Short mmCIF file of C-alpha atoms in Angstrom, two decimals:
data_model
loop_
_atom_site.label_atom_id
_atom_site.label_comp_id
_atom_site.label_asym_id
_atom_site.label_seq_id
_atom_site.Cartn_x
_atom_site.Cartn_y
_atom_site.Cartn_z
CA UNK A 1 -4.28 112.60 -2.97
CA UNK A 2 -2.83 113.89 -6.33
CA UNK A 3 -1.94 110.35 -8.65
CA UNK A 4 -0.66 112.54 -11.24
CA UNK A 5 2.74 113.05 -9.32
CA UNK A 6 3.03 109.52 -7.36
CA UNK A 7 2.23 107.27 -10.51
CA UNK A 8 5.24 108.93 -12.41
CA UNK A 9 6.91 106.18 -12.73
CA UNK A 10 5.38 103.11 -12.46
CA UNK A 11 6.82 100.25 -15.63
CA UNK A 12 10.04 98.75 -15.48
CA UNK A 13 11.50 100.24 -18.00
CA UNK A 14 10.96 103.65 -16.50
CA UNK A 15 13.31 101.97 -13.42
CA UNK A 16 15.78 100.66 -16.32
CA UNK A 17 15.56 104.53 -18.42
CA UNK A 18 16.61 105.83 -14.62
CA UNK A 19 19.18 103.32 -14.01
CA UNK A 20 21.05 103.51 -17.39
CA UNK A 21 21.08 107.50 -17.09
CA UNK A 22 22.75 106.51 -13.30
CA UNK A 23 25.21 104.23 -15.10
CA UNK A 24 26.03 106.47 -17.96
CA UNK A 25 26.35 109.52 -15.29
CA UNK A 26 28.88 106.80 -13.15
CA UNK A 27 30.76 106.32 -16.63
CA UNK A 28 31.17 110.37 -17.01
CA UNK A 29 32.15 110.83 -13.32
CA UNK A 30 34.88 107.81 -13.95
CA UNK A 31 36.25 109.14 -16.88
CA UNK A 32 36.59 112.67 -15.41
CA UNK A 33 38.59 111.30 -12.62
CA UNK A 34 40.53 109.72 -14.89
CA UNK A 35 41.21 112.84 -16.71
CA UNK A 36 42.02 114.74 -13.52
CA UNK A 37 44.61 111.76 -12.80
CA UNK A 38 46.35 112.01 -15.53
CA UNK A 39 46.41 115.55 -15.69
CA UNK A 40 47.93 115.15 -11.90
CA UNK A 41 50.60 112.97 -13.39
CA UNK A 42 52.01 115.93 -16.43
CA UNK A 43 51.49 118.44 -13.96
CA UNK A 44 54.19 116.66 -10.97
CA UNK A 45 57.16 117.22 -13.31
CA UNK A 46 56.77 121.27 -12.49
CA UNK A 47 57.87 121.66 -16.08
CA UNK A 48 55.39 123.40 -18.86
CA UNK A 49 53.38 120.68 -19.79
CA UNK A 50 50.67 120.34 -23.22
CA UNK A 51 47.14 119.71 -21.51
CA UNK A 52 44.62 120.93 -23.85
CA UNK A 53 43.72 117.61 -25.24
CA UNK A 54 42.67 116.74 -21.58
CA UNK A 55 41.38 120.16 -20.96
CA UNK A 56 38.90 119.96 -24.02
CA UNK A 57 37.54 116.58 -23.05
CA UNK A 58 37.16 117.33 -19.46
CA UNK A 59 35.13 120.39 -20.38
CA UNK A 60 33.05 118.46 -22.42
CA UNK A 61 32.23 115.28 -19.68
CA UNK A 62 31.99 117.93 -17.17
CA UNK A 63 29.03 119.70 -19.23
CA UNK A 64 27.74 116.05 -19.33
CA UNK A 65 27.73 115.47 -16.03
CA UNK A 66 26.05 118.56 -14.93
CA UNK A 67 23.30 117.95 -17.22
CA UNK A 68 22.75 114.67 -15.44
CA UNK A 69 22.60 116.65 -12.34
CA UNK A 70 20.42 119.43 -13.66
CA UNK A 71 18.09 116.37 -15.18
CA UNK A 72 18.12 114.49 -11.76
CA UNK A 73 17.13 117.75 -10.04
CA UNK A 74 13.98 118.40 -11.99
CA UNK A 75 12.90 114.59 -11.73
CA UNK A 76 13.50 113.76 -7.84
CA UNK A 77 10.89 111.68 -7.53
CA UNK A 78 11.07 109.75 -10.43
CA UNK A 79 14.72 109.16 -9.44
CA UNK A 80 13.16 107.37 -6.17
CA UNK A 81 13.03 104.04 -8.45
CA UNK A 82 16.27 103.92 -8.66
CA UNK A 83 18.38 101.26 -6.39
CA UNK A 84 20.16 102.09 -3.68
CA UNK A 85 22.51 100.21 -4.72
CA UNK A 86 22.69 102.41 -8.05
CA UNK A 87 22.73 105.79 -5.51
CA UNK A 88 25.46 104.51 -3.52
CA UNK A 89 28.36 104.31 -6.65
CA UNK A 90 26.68 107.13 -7.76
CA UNK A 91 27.21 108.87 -4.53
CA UNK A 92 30.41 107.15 -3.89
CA UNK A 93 31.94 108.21 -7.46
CA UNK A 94 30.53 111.69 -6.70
CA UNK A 95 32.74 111.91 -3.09
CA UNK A 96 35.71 110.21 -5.58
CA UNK A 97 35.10 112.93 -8.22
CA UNK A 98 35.27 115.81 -5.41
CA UNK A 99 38.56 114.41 -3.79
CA UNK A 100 39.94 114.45 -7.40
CA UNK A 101 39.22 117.93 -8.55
CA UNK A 102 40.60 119.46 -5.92
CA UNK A 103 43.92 117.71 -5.91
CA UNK A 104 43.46 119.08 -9.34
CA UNK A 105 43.08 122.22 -8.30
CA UNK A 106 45.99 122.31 -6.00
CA UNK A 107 47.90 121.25 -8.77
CA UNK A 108 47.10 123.57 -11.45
CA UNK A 109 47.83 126.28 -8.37
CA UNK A 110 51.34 124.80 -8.18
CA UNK A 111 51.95 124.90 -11.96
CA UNK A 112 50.49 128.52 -12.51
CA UNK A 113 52.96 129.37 -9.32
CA UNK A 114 56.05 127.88 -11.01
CA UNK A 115 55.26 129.39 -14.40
CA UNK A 116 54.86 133.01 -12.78
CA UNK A 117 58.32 132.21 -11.29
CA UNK A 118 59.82 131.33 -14.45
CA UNK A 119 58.24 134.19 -16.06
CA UNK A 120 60.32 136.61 -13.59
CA UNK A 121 62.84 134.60 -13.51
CA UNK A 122 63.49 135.25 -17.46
CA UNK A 123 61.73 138.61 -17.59
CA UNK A 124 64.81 139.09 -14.84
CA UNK A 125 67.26 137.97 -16.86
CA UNK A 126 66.55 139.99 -20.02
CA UNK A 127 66.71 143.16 -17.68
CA UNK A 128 70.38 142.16 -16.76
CA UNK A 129 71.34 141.44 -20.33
CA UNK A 130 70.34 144.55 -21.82
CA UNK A 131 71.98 146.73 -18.78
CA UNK A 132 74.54 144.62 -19.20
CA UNK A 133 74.49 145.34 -23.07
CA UNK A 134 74.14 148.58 -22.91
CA UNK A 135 77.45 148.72 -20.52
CA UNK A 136 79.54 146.33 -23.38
CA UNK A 137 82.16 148.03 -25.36
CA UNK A 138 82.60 146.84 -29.41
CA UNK A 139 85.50 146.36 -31.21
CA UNK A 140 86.58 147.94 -34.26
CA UNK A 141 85.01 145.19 -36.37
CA UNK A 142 81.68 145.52 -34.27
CA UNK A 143 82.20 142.58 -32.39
CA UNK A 144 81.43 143.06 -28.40
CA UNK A 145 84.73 143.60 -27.11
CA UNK A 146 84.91 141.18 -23.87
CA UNK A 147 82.84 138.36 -25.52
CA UNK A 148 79.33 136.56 -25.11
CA UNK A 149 78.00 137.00 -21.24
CA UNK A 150 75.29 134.92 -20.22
CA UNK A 151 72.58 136.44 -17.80
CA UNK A 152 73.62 135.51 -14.39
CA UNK A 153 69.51 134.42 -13.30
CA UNK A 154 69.81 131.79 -16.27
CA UNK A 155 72.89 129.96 -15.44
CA UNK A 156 72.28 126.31 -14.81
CA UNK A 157 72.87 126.02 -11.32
CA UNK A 158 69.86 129.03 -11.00
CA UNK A 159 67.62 126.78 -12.87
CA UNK A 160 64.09 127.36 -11.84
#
């Protein structure tokens, strides 16, 4: 039997170097969800919201976290000292972080939806205002003759 591969791991502070990457990669996976949450909460408005502050950090944990996974892929077995109990949040915030991301997803989907819609919306209403222009008589004094008309797609009660 090769001893080089089953004596890895064998002083307790190789199980407490394991368990404090599994805590630190529980910490990432909390604060992404977090991050995702709160993201959630400026995208329900449907309105253009700023995000990049949350966008850079989540990039950033996200890298983390992968690199945790990429680490415990390469080291299985040494991962084996780990507790169970340590596996199970780490497997339970891994189930939490998947739910999250793709209610994420869903509602980045519905923003980038809404925004193409309000795109059209005004790209639609600058069509109609320079027809519209172009169909405007001017006074003598080069003032349009029958006033100021606003776009019909951008009144308020059309608001997207």
């Amino acid at each position: 039997m090769d001893t080089s591969q089953t004596n890895v791991m064998q002083f307790p502070s190789d199980k407490a170097k394991i368990e404090l990457a599994i805590d630190q990669a529980i910490a990432v996976a909390d604060e992404i969800i977090l991050l995702a949450e709160e993201e959630n909460r400026r995208l329900e408005s449907g309105r253009p919201v700023q995000m990049q502050d949350l966008l850079e950090r989540k990039s950033k944990l996200v890298a983390e976290f992968s690199a945790f996974f990429k680490s415990f892929n390469q080291n299985r077995e040494a991962f084996l000292f780990a507790s169970d109990e340590k596996f199970n949040i780490l497997q339970d915030r891994v189930q939490s972080l998947a739910q999250i991301i793709f209610q994420n997803a869903s509602s980045l989907t519905k923003a980038a939806n809404a925004n193409e819609r309000r795109i059209k919306t005004i790209m639609r209403a600058v069509r109609e205002n320079q027809q519209h222009a172009a169909l405007t008589s001017y006074g003598d004094r080069g003032q349009q003759a029958y006033g100021s008309v606003q776009p019909v797609s951008i009144k308020r009660s059309h608001e997207v």
